[in-house]
Amino acid sequence: MKAPRLVASAVLLAASASAAIAQQPIDSAYSARIKELTPTDPRWKFTTELVETLPASATVPTPLKVLGYVPSTIGRLSHVTDINRYFRAVAAASPRTKLFSFGMSDEGREMLGLVIADEAGIENLEKHRTDLGRLADPRGLGDAEKERLIAGARPIYWLSGSIHSPETGSPEMLMELAYRLAVDESENSRRIRSTIITIITPVTEVDGRDRMVDADRQSRALGIGTGGTPLVYWGKYTAHDNNRDGMVLSRKLSQNVMAAFLRWKPVVVHDLHESVPFLYTSTGTGPYNDEYDPIVVDEWNMLAYAEINELTRRGLPGVWTHGFYDGWAPNYTLLAVRIGNSIAVVEGCGEGPRGASNADRAAPPDNHMQSPKWHGLVSALSCRARLLPLPAEVCR
């Protein structure tokens, strides 16, 4: 339905702005499907050189090979078992990956993390994790030891998909991104693998994800359109948004995220959403919560504007920041990250291009989560703050 290719571009850019493409065979069948599923209207651009083709691998299977379809194929949303099955297939085939489980949901669905790095990073993964833990609590460390740890420990960049069940794109996109990061031999991907450790959690709200997939399939089977069957409740005990449990930690989801953060100490957690058009990356607007370190807030701005500049210079319309999230609310799941002085990056793409449910790909893709009033309000506020504004018909 909604797997933002521009979000995939943003993620690939996060560790490096360089994108020199090495000579590597292309998976022609998969790349042809990418082209078919990407809108082609001249008013819109949704892809870049980073993701418009898929590199081929003789050993690591693509999502198409394992699932039988390209993620974000129109009308195909993946259940958690299928997504986890694909991540297990990648982990079994690639020495650059390691899969771990960090807990079960209230209804017994598994929450996974896939570690991606070069072979040396995977071999020394436990040492990097331990060293990051020592830096996170440096009491008792001398200056020389701190400098040694800083020089040697690789930062962890954790991608977190679909905390909001109706925001269906990131689990689909993250399957393809995991493959790309594991097999791509471009200078950009090699640099990412050799300098940082990437962890991907494709689905954070695993219970609600399966409900959303079932609701969508029922809507299609009944012929009542996308969103025709509402998602009445997301989890076993939660009838609404589970991303409001950051303080109480009453759900297994929240408890598992907190435990995983405390174990791995990621430097950045990249939280993927679909809420506003076209791609929003958060700096916060203020007032900022006093518990958040000012250095961390500065780093939100640094990462956001680096991403905006890189995507805008590639011609992607409507990439923006400010005007949506305030930076104060302490009830989000990523409170665990922010009060631990790590960088929690919130990114939203409300107009999923590839595989969008809108059959008329020449029209602006629709986000079924937004009422016209909400969509218009956010668009009016945000269009003025974009380096490359959206076409006028979107900013109405």
Tab-separated table of C-alpha atoms in Angstrom:
chain	number	residue	atom	x	y	z
A	1	MET	CA	0.000	0.000	0.000
A	2	LYS	CA	2.262	2.734	1.249
A	3	ALA	CA	5.983	2.023	1.227
A	4	PRO	CA	7.770	5.349	0.782
A	5	ARG	CA	10.712	5.024	-1.578
A	6	LEU	CA	11.749	8.523	-0.579
A	7	VAL	CA	11.965	7.316	3.048
A	8	ALA	CA	14.262	4.526	1.902
A	9	SER	CA	16.364	7.168	0.159
A	10	ALA	CA	16.471	9.212	3.354
A	11	VAL	CA	17.602	6.242	5.409
A	12	LEU	CA	20.385	5.407	2.975
A	13	LEU	CA	21.506	9.033	3.120
A	14	ALA	CA	21.523	9.200	6.904
A	15	ALA	CA	25.033	7.853	7.384
A	16	SER	CA	26.582	9.381	4.297
A	17	ALA	CA	25.717	11.973	1.697
A	18	SER	CA	27.939	10.311	-0.894
A	19	ALA	CA	26.225	7.899	-3.267
A	20	ALA	CA	28.845	6.672	-5.698
A	21	ILE	CA	27.393	3.594	-7.332
A	22	ALA	CA	29.763	0.668	-7.795
A	23	GLN	CA	29.567	-1.656	-10.782
A	24	GLN	CA	27.321	-4.443	-9.543
A	25	PRO	CA	24.812	-6.577	-11.441
A	26	ILE	CA	21.217	-5.419	-11.215
A	27	ASP	CA	18.273	-7.690	-10.450
A	28	SER	CA	16.432	-6.814	-13.642
A	29	ALA	CA	13.110	-8.503	-12.804
A	30	TYR	CA	12.876	-6.822	-9.415
A	31	SER	CA	14.003	-3.469	-10.799
A	32	ALA	CA	11.314	-3.671	-13.469
A	33	ARG	CA	8.703	-4.063	-10.735
A	34	ILE	CA	10.119	-1.011	-8.956
A	35	LYS	CA	9.611	1.000	-12.122
A	36	GLU	CA	6.063	-0.321	-12.575
A	37	LEU	CA	5.094	0.531	-9.002
A	38	THR	CA	6.602	4.025	-8.913
A	39	PRO	CA	4.405	6.939	-10.066
A	40	THR	CA	5.516	8.556	-13.298
A	41	ASP	CA	3.488	11.770	-13.428
A	42	PRO	CA	5.895	14.612	-14.327
A	43	ARG	CA	4.635	16.741	-11.429
A	44	TRP	CA	5.938	14.265	-8.860
A	45	LYS	CA	9.253	12.639	-8.127
A	46	PHE	CA	9.386	9.758	-5.686
A	47	THR	CA	12.652	7.977	-6.310
A	48	THR	CA	16.385	8.620	-6.544
A	49	GLU	CA	19.449	6.821	-7.841
A	50	LEU	CA	19.768	5.208	-4.412
A	51	VAL	CA	16.667	3.046	-4.751
A	52	GLU	CA	15.456	3.047	-8.360
A	53	THR	CA	17.100	-0.314	-9.104
A	54	LEU	CA	17.938	-3.316	-6.921
A	55	PRO	CA	21.417	-4.861	-6.787
A	56	ALA	CA	21.610	-8.579	-7.493
A	57	SER	CA	23.004	-11.169	-5.095
A	58	ALA	CA	23.880	-14.795	-5.795
A	59	THR	CA	23.416	-15.784	-2.148
A	60	VAL	CA	20.966	-13.475	-0.355
A	61	PRO	CA	17.311	-13.810	-1.435
A	62	THR	CA	15.230	-10.784	-2.365
A	63	PRO	CA	11.770	-10.226	-0.884
A	64	LEU	CA	10.359	-11.246	-4.278
A	65	LYS	CA	12.063	-14.634	-4.075
A	66	VAL	CA	10.945	-15.365	-0.502
A	67	LEU	CA	7.467	-13.803	-0.489
A	68	GLY	CA	6.548	-14.123	-4.145
A	69	TYR	CA	5.921	-10.399	-4.585
A	70	VAL	CA	7.768	-7.101	-4.329
A	71	PRO	CA	6.964	-5.273	-1.068
A	72	SER	CA	4.400	-2.527	-1.637
A	73	THR	CA	2.733	-4.281	-4.528
A	74	ILE	CA	-0.705	-2.702	-4.766
A	75	GLY	CA	-3.175	-4.667	-2.676
A	76	ARG	CA	-0.507	-6.696	-0.842
A	77	LEU	CA	0.281	-6.023	2.797
A	78	SER	CA	2.529	-8.480	4.636
A	79	HIS	CA	1.622	-10.196	7.905
A	80	VAL	CA	4.193	-10.193	10.709
A	81	THR	CA	4.977	-13.890	10.180
A	82	ASP	CA	5.854	-13.221	6.534
A	83	ILE	CA	7.993	-10.191	7.380
A	84	ASN	CA	9.825	-12.120	10.098
A	85	ARG	CA	10.245	-15.058	7.703
A	86	TYR	CA	11.994	-12.795	5.235
A	87	PHE	CA	14.305	-11.349	7.878
A	88	ARG	CA	15.229	-14.871	8.961
A	89	ALA	CA	16.027	-15.758	5.351
A	90	VAL	CA	18.385	-12.778	5.050
A	91	ALA	CA	20.065	-13.617	8.358
A	92	ALA	CA	20.569	-17.231	7.291
A	93	ALA	CA	22.144	-16.218	3.980
A	94	SER	CA	24.306	-13.192	4.801
A	95	PRO	CA	27.395	-13.139	7.060
A	96	ARG	CA	26.862	-9.385	7.315
A	97	THR	CA	23.733	-9.848	9.417
A	98	LYS	CA	22.672	-11.220	12.774
A	99	LEU	CA	19.073	-11.672	13.917
A	100	PHE	CA	17.864	-11.406	17.500
A	101	SER	CA	14.532	-11.416	19.280
A	102	PHE	CA	13.858	-8.785	21.914
A	103	GLY	CA	10.538	-10.017	23.199
A	104	MET	CA	7.031	-11.212	22.537
A	105	SER	CA	3.944	-9.026	22.331
A	106	ASP	CA	0.877	-9.247	24.545
A	107	GLU	CA	-0.576	-11.699	22.029
A	108	GLY	CA	2.597	-13.714	21.509
A	109	ARG	CA	3.976	-12.209	18.304
A	110	GLU	CA	7.739	-11.876	18.082
A	111	MET	CA	9.581	-8.549	17.894
A	112	LEU	CA	12.821	-8.868	15.923
A	113	GLY	CA	15.942	-6.861	15.317
A	114	LEU	CA	18.237	-7.497	12.355
A	115	VAL	CA	21.812	-6.295	12.821
A	116	ILE	CA	23.640	-5.293	9.627
A	117	ALA	CA	27.348	-4.455	9.402
A	118	ASP	CA	30.417	-5.700	7.594
A	119	GLU	CA	31.824	-9.088	8.593
A	120	ALA	CA	34.211	-7.520	11.117
A	121	GLY	CA	31.369	-5.590	12.713
A	122	ILE	CA	29.280	-8.732	13.118
A	123	GLU	CA	32.241	-10.706	14.474
A	124	ASN	CA	32.931	-8.015	17.101
A	125	LEU	CA	29.296	-7.129	17.745
A	126	GLU	CA	29.312	-7.971	21.427
A	127	LYS	CA	32.448	-5.902	22.009
A	128	HIS	CA	30.888	-2.889	20.277
A	129	ARG	CA	27.717	-3.303	22.333
A	130	THR	CA	29.689	-3.511	25.576
A	131	ASP	CA	31.846	-0.504	24.702
A	132	LEU	CA	28.767	1.599	23.901
A	133	GLY	CA	27.360	0.613	27.276
A	134	ARG	CA	30.504	1.834	29.010
A	135	LEU	CA	30.318	5.151	27.161
A	136	ALA	CA	26.655	5.517	28.077
A	137	ASP	CA	27.642	5.416	31.750
A	138	PRO	CA	31.210	6.748	31.811
A	139	ARG	CA	31.506	7.037	35.581
A	140	GLY	CA	34.897	5.720	36.627
A	141	LEU	CA	36.425	6.009	33.164
A	142	GLY	CA	39.563	8.070	32.728
A	143	ASP	CA	39.962	10.468	29.820
A	144	ALA	CA	42.294	8.135	27.930
A	145	GLU	CA	39.861	5.228	28.230
A	146	LYS	CA	36.975	7.388	27.063
A	147	GLU	CA	38.925	8.467	23.984
A	148	ARG	CA	39.856	4.860	23.223
A	149	LEU	CA	36.229	3.753	23.445
A	150	ILE	CA	35.005	6.661	21.328
A	151	ALA	CA	37.575	5.855	18.644
A	152	GLY	CA	36.831	2.134	18.576
A	153	ALA	CA	33.146	1.635	19.324
A	154	ARG	CA	30.816	1.773	16.345
A	155	PRO	CA	27.617	3.782	16.857
A	156	ILE	CA	24.341	1.913	16.478
A	157	TYR	CA	21.645	3.329	14.185
A	158	TRP	CA	18.302	1.632	14.901
A	159	LEU	CA	15.420	1.817	12.410
A	160	SER	CA	11.997	1.241	13.952
A	161	GLY	CA	8.990	0.552	11.730
A	162	SER	CA	5.247	0.835	12.239
A	163	ILE	CA	4.585	1.807	15.839
A	164	HIS	CA	1.271	3.000	14.377
A	165	SER	CA	-0.625	0.082	12.892
A	166	PRO	CA	-2.501	1.978	10.136
A	167	GLU	CA	0.797	3.428	8.898
A	168	THR	CA	1.545	0.417	6.779
A	169	GLY	CA	4.509	1.393	4.617
A	170	SER	CA	7.633	1.059	6.741
A	171	PRO	CA	7.486	-2.735	7.337
A	172	GLU	CA	7.305	-3.269	3.573
A	173	MET	CA	10.077	-0.787	2.803
A	174	LEU	CA	12.349	-2.113	5.551
A	175	MET	CA	12.420	-5.603	4.034
A	176	GLU	CA	13.891	-4.167	0.854
A	177	LEU	CA	16.207	-1.832	2.756
A	178	ALA	CA	17.592	-4.743	4.807
A	179	TYR	CA	18.444	-6.543	1.574
A	180	ARG	CA	20.074	-3.443	0.090
A	181	LEU	CA	22.243	-2.755	3.130
A	182	ALA	CA	23.348	-6.395	3.265
A	183	VAL	CA	24.279	-6.886	-0.406
A	184	ASP	CA	24.854	-3.499	-2.060
A	185	GLU	CA	28.495	-2.903	-2.992
A	186	SER	CA	28.274	0.828	-3.659
A	187	GLU	CA	30.696	3.094	-1.848
A	188	ASN	CA	27.829	4.483	0.214
A	189	SER	CA	26.613	1.103	1.484
A	190	ARG	CA	30.128	-0.176	2.163
A	191	ARG	CA	30.821	2.934	4.236
A	192	ILE	CA	27.635	2.389	6.234
A	193	ARG	CA	28.525	-1.243	6.934
A	194	SER	CA	32.123	-0.483	7.923
A	195	THR	CA	31.517	2.517	10.187
A	196	ILE	CA	28.210	1.936	11.963
A	197	ILE	CA	25.998	-0.911	13.116
A	198	THR	CA	22.478	-0.792	11.728
A	199	ILE	CA	19.599	-2.518	13.501
A	200	ILE	CA	16.231	-2.843	11.779
A	201	THR	CA	12.986	-3.644	13.570
A	202	PRO	CA	10.470	-3.969	10.740
A	203	VAL	CA	7.342	-3.961	12.916
A	204	THR	CA	7.179	-2.474	16.400
A	205	GLU	CA	3.411	-2.815	16.957
A	206	VAL	CA	3.193	-6.446	15.828
A	207	ASP	CA	-0.316	-7.158	17.164
A	208	GLY	CA	-1.882	-4.136	15.526
A	209	ARG	CA	0.010	-4.766	12.290
A	210	ASP	CA	-1.675	-8.125	11.766
A	211	ARG	CA	-5.063	-6.620	12.579
A	212	MET	CA	-4.446	-3.889	10.027
A	213	VAL	CA	-3.503	-6.408	7.334
A	214	ASP	CA	-6.620	-8.453	8.093
A	215	ALA	CA	-8.826	-5.356	8.023
A	216	ASP	CA	-7.390	-4.268	4.684
A	217	ARG	CA	-7.862	-7.699	3.146
A	218	GLN	CA	-11.439	-7.850	4.387
A	219	SER	CA	-12.157	-4.420	2.918
A	220	ARG	CA	-10.834	-5.528	-0.446
A	221	ALA	CA	-12.708	-8.829	-0.347
A	222	LEU	CA	-15.970	-7.020	0.407
A	223	GLY	CA	-15.303	-4.426	-2.272
A	224	ILE	CA	-15.693	-1.518	0.137
A	225	GLY	CA	-12.317	0.086	-0.517
A	226	THR	CA	-9.204	0.733	1.501
A	227	GLY	CA	-10.143	1.701	5.046
A	228	GLY	CA	-13.684	0.384	4.625
A	229	THR	CA	-13.169	-1.954	7.567
A	230	PRO	CA	-11.940	0.243	10.431
A	231	LEU	CA	-9.192	-0.861	12.783
A	232	VAL	CA	-11.330	-1.046	15.917
A	233	TYR	CA	-8.485	-1.803	18.312
A	234	TRP	CA	-4.742	-2.192	17.952
A	235	GLY	CA	-3.683	-4.526	20.731
A	236	LYS	CA	-5.062	-6.999	23.216
A	237	TYR	CA	-5.571	-4.332	25.864
A	238	THR	CA	-5.347	-1.121	23.857
A	239	ALA	CA	-8.230	0.195	21.789
A	240	HIS	CA	-6.257	3.078	20.328
A	241	ASP	CA	-2.702	4.305	19.822
A	242	ASN	CA	-0.092	2.197	21.647
A	243	ASN	CA	2.438	4.980	21.081
A	244	ARG	CA	1.203	6.728	24.231
A	245	ASP	CA	2.609	4.250	26.747
A	246	GLY	CA	6.067	5.738	27.166
A	247	MET	CA	5.649	6.756	30.799
A	248	VAL	CA	3.485	3.943	32.158
A	249	LEU	CA	5.105	1.059	30.219
A	250	SER	CA	1.993	-1.044	30.648
A	251	ARG	CA	2.271	-2.969	27.360
A	252	LYS	CA	4.791	-5.629	26.408
A	253	LEU	CA	5.599	-3.527	23.348
A	254	SER	CA	6.788	-0.604	25.483
A	255	GLN	CA	8.603	-2.837	27.949
A	256	ASN	CA	10.431	-4.647	25.150
A	257	VAL	CA	11.510	-1.390	23.497
A	258	MET	CA	12.810	-0.055	26.814
A	259	ALA	CA	14.739	-3.266	27.537
A	260	ALA	CA	16.212	-3.329	24.029
A	261	PHE	CA	17.356	0.292	24.318
A	262	LEU	CA	19.001	-0.335	27.673
A	263	ARG	CA	20.789	-3.394	26.290
A	264	TRP	CA	22.036	-1.959	22.992
A	265	LYS	CA	22.429	1.790	23.740
A	266	PRO	CA	21.817	2.954	20.142
A	267	VAL	CA	23.080	6.437	19.324
A	268	VAL	CA	20.159	7.058	16.948
A	269	VAL	CA	16.684	5.521	16.826
A	270	HIS	CA	14.901	6.388	13.578
A	271	ASP	CA	11.144	6.138	14.137
A	272	LEU	CA	9.226	5.760	10.851
A	273	HIS	CA	5.678	7.106	10.525
A	274	GLU	CA	3.123	8.081	7.868
A	275	SER	CA	1.242	11.107	9.032
A	276	VAL	CA	1.848	14.227	6.961
A	277	PRO	CA	2.619	14.997	3.297
A	278	PHE	CA	5.096	14.321	1.714
A	279	LEU	CA	8.120	13.611	3.896
A	280	TYR	CA	8.523	15.201	7.306
A	281	THR	CA	11.649	14.844	9.423
A	282	SER	CA	11.471	16.138	12.959
A	283	THR	CA	13.412	18.867	14.683
A	284	GLY	CA	10.633	19.673	17.108
A	285	THR	CA	9.244	23.180	17.345
A	286	GLY	CA	9.538	23.730	21.068
A	287	PRO	CA	8.763	24.021	23.851
A	288	TYR	CA	11.233	21.203	24.403
A	289	ASN	CA	10.990	18.914	27.384
A	290	ASP	CA	13.489	19.917	30.075
A	291	GLU	CA	14.501	16.262	30.429
A	292	TYR	CA	15.891	16.233	26.872
A	293	ASP	CA	19.510	17.301	26.680
A	294	PRO	CA	19.981	20.478	24.582
A	295	ILE	CA	22.790	18.761	22.695
A	296	VAL	CA	20.338	16.057	21.603
A	297	VAL	CA	17.876	18.707	20.402
A	298	ASP	CA	20.669	20.305	18.367
A	299	GLU	CA	21.422	16.907	16.866
A	300	TRP	CA	17.769	16.520	15.802
A	301	ASN	CA	18.211	19.719	13.802
A	302	MET	CA	21.552	18.652	12.378
A	303	LEU	CA	20.225	15.333	11.078
A	304	ALA	CA	16.938	16.782	9.852
A	305	TYR	CA	18.494	19.522	7.761
A	306	ALA	CA	21.153	17.207	6.351
A	307	GLU	CA	18.357	14.927	5.182
A	308	ILE	CA	16.274	17.806	3.813
A	309	ASN	CA	19.214	19.165	1.828
A	310	GLU	CA	20.191	15.791	0.383
A	311	LEU	CA	16.665	14.847	-0.704
A	312	THR	CA	15.793	18.312	-1.979
A	313	ARG	CA	18.885	18.504	-4.172
A	314	ARG	CA	17.752	15.217	-5.701
A	315	GLY	CA	14.499	16.877	-6.732
A	316	LEU	CA	12.108	15.261	-4.262
A	317	PRO	CA	9.234	17.666	-3.524
A	318	GLY	CA	7.836	18.661	-0.177
A	319	VAL	CA	10.564	17.471	2.200
A	320	TRP	CA	10.173	19.585	5.302
A	321	THR	CA	10.549	20.005	9.058
A	322	HIS	CA	9.165	22.115	11.908
A	323	GLY	CA	5.442	22.808	12.314
A	324	PHE	CA	4.229	19.388	13.467
A	325	TYR	CA	5.894	17.798	16.530
A	326	ASP	CA	6.669	20.039	19.493
A	327	GLY	CA	9.469	18.130	21.243
A	328	TRP	CA	7.805	18.125	24.648
A	329	ALA	CA	5.317	15.232	24.963
A	330	PRO	CA	6.782	12.580	27.280
A	331	ASN	CA	4.296	9.780	26.568
A	332	TYR	CA	5.689	8.455	23.285
A	333	THR	CA	7.427	5.091	23.171
A	334	LEU	CA	10.691	6.792	22.230
A	335	LEU	CA	10.764	8.523	25.612
A	336	ALA	CA	13.086	5.641	26.513
A	337	VAL	CA	15.547	6.922	23.931
A	338	ARG	CA	15.258	10.635	24.587
A	339	ILE	CA	15.740	10.519	28.335
A	340	GLY	CA	18.760	8.297	27.735
A	341	ASN	CA	20.458	11.077	25.744
A	342	SER	CA	20.233	9.225	22.445
A	343	ILE	CA	18.885	10.812	19.273
A	344	ALA	CA	15.296	9.848	18.513
A	345	VAL	CA	14.554	10.844	14.915
A	346	VAL	CA	10.866	10.953	13.991
A	347	GLU	CA	10.086	10.780	10.294
A	348	GLY	CA	6.695	10.740	8.621
A	349	CYS	CA	5.723	10.103	5.023
A	350	GLY	CA	2.017	10.595	4.466
A	351	GLU	CA	1.978	10.092	0.713
A	352	GLY	CA	3.361	6.636	0.018
A	353	PRO	CA	4.375	6.521	-3.636
A	354	ARG	CA	5.203	2.971	-4.596
A	355	GLY	CA	2.332	0.576	-4.123
A	356	ALA	CA	-0.043	3.314	-3.029
A	357	SER	CA	-3.638	2.191	-2.791
A	358	ASN	CA	-4.730	4.922	-5.169
A	359	ALA	CA	-5.153	3.267	-8.567
A	360	ASP	CA	-4.851	6.604	-10.393
A	361	ARG	CA	-1.129	7.128	-10.084
A	362	ALA	CA	-1.288	10.437	-11.940
A	363	ALA	CA	-3.165	11.990	-9.038
A	364	PRO	CA	-1.561	13.011	-5.739
A	365	PRO	CA	-1.433	9.770	-3.695
A	366	ASP	CA	-3.928	9.643	-0.864
A	367	ASN	CA	-3.246	8.976	2.798
A	368	HIS	CA	-6.315	7.283	4.172
A	369	MET	CA	-5.282	8.246	7.698
A	370	GLN	CA	-5.926	11.947	7.181
A	371	SER	CA	-9.244	13.707	7.154
A	372	PRO	CA	-9.474	16.500	4.564
A	373	LYS	CA	-9.480	19.093	7.337
A	374	TRP	CA	-6.330	17.695	8.951
A	375	HIS	CA	-4.606	17.252	5.618
A	376	GLY	CA	-5.382	20.811	4.585
A	377	LEU	CA	-4.218	22.292	7.872
A	378	VAL	CA	-0.882	20.511	7.863
A	379	SER	CA	-0.328	21.220	4.174
A	380	ALA	CA	-1.032	24.925	4.606
A	381	LEU	CA	1.382	25.148	7.518
A	382	SER	CA	4.120	23.092	5.927
A	383	CYS	CA	4.176	24.159	2.283
A	384	ARG	CA	5.681	27.504	3.212
A	385	ALA	CA	8.549	25.792	5.036
A	386	ARG	CA	9.791	23.561	2.200
A	387	LEU	CA	12.899	24.206	0.165
A	388	LEU	CA	11.208	22.593	-2.846
A	389	PRO	CA	7.474	23.282	-2.384
A	390	LEU	CA	4.734	20.918	-3.432
A	391	PRO	CA	2.615	21.624	-6.496
A	392	ALA	CA	-0.149	24.121	-5.822
A	393	GLU	CA	-2.952	21.542	-5.930
A	394	VAL	CA	-1.494	19.787	-2.875
A	395	CYS	CA	-1.081	22.999	-0.857
A	396	ARG	CA	-4.713	23.940	-1.016
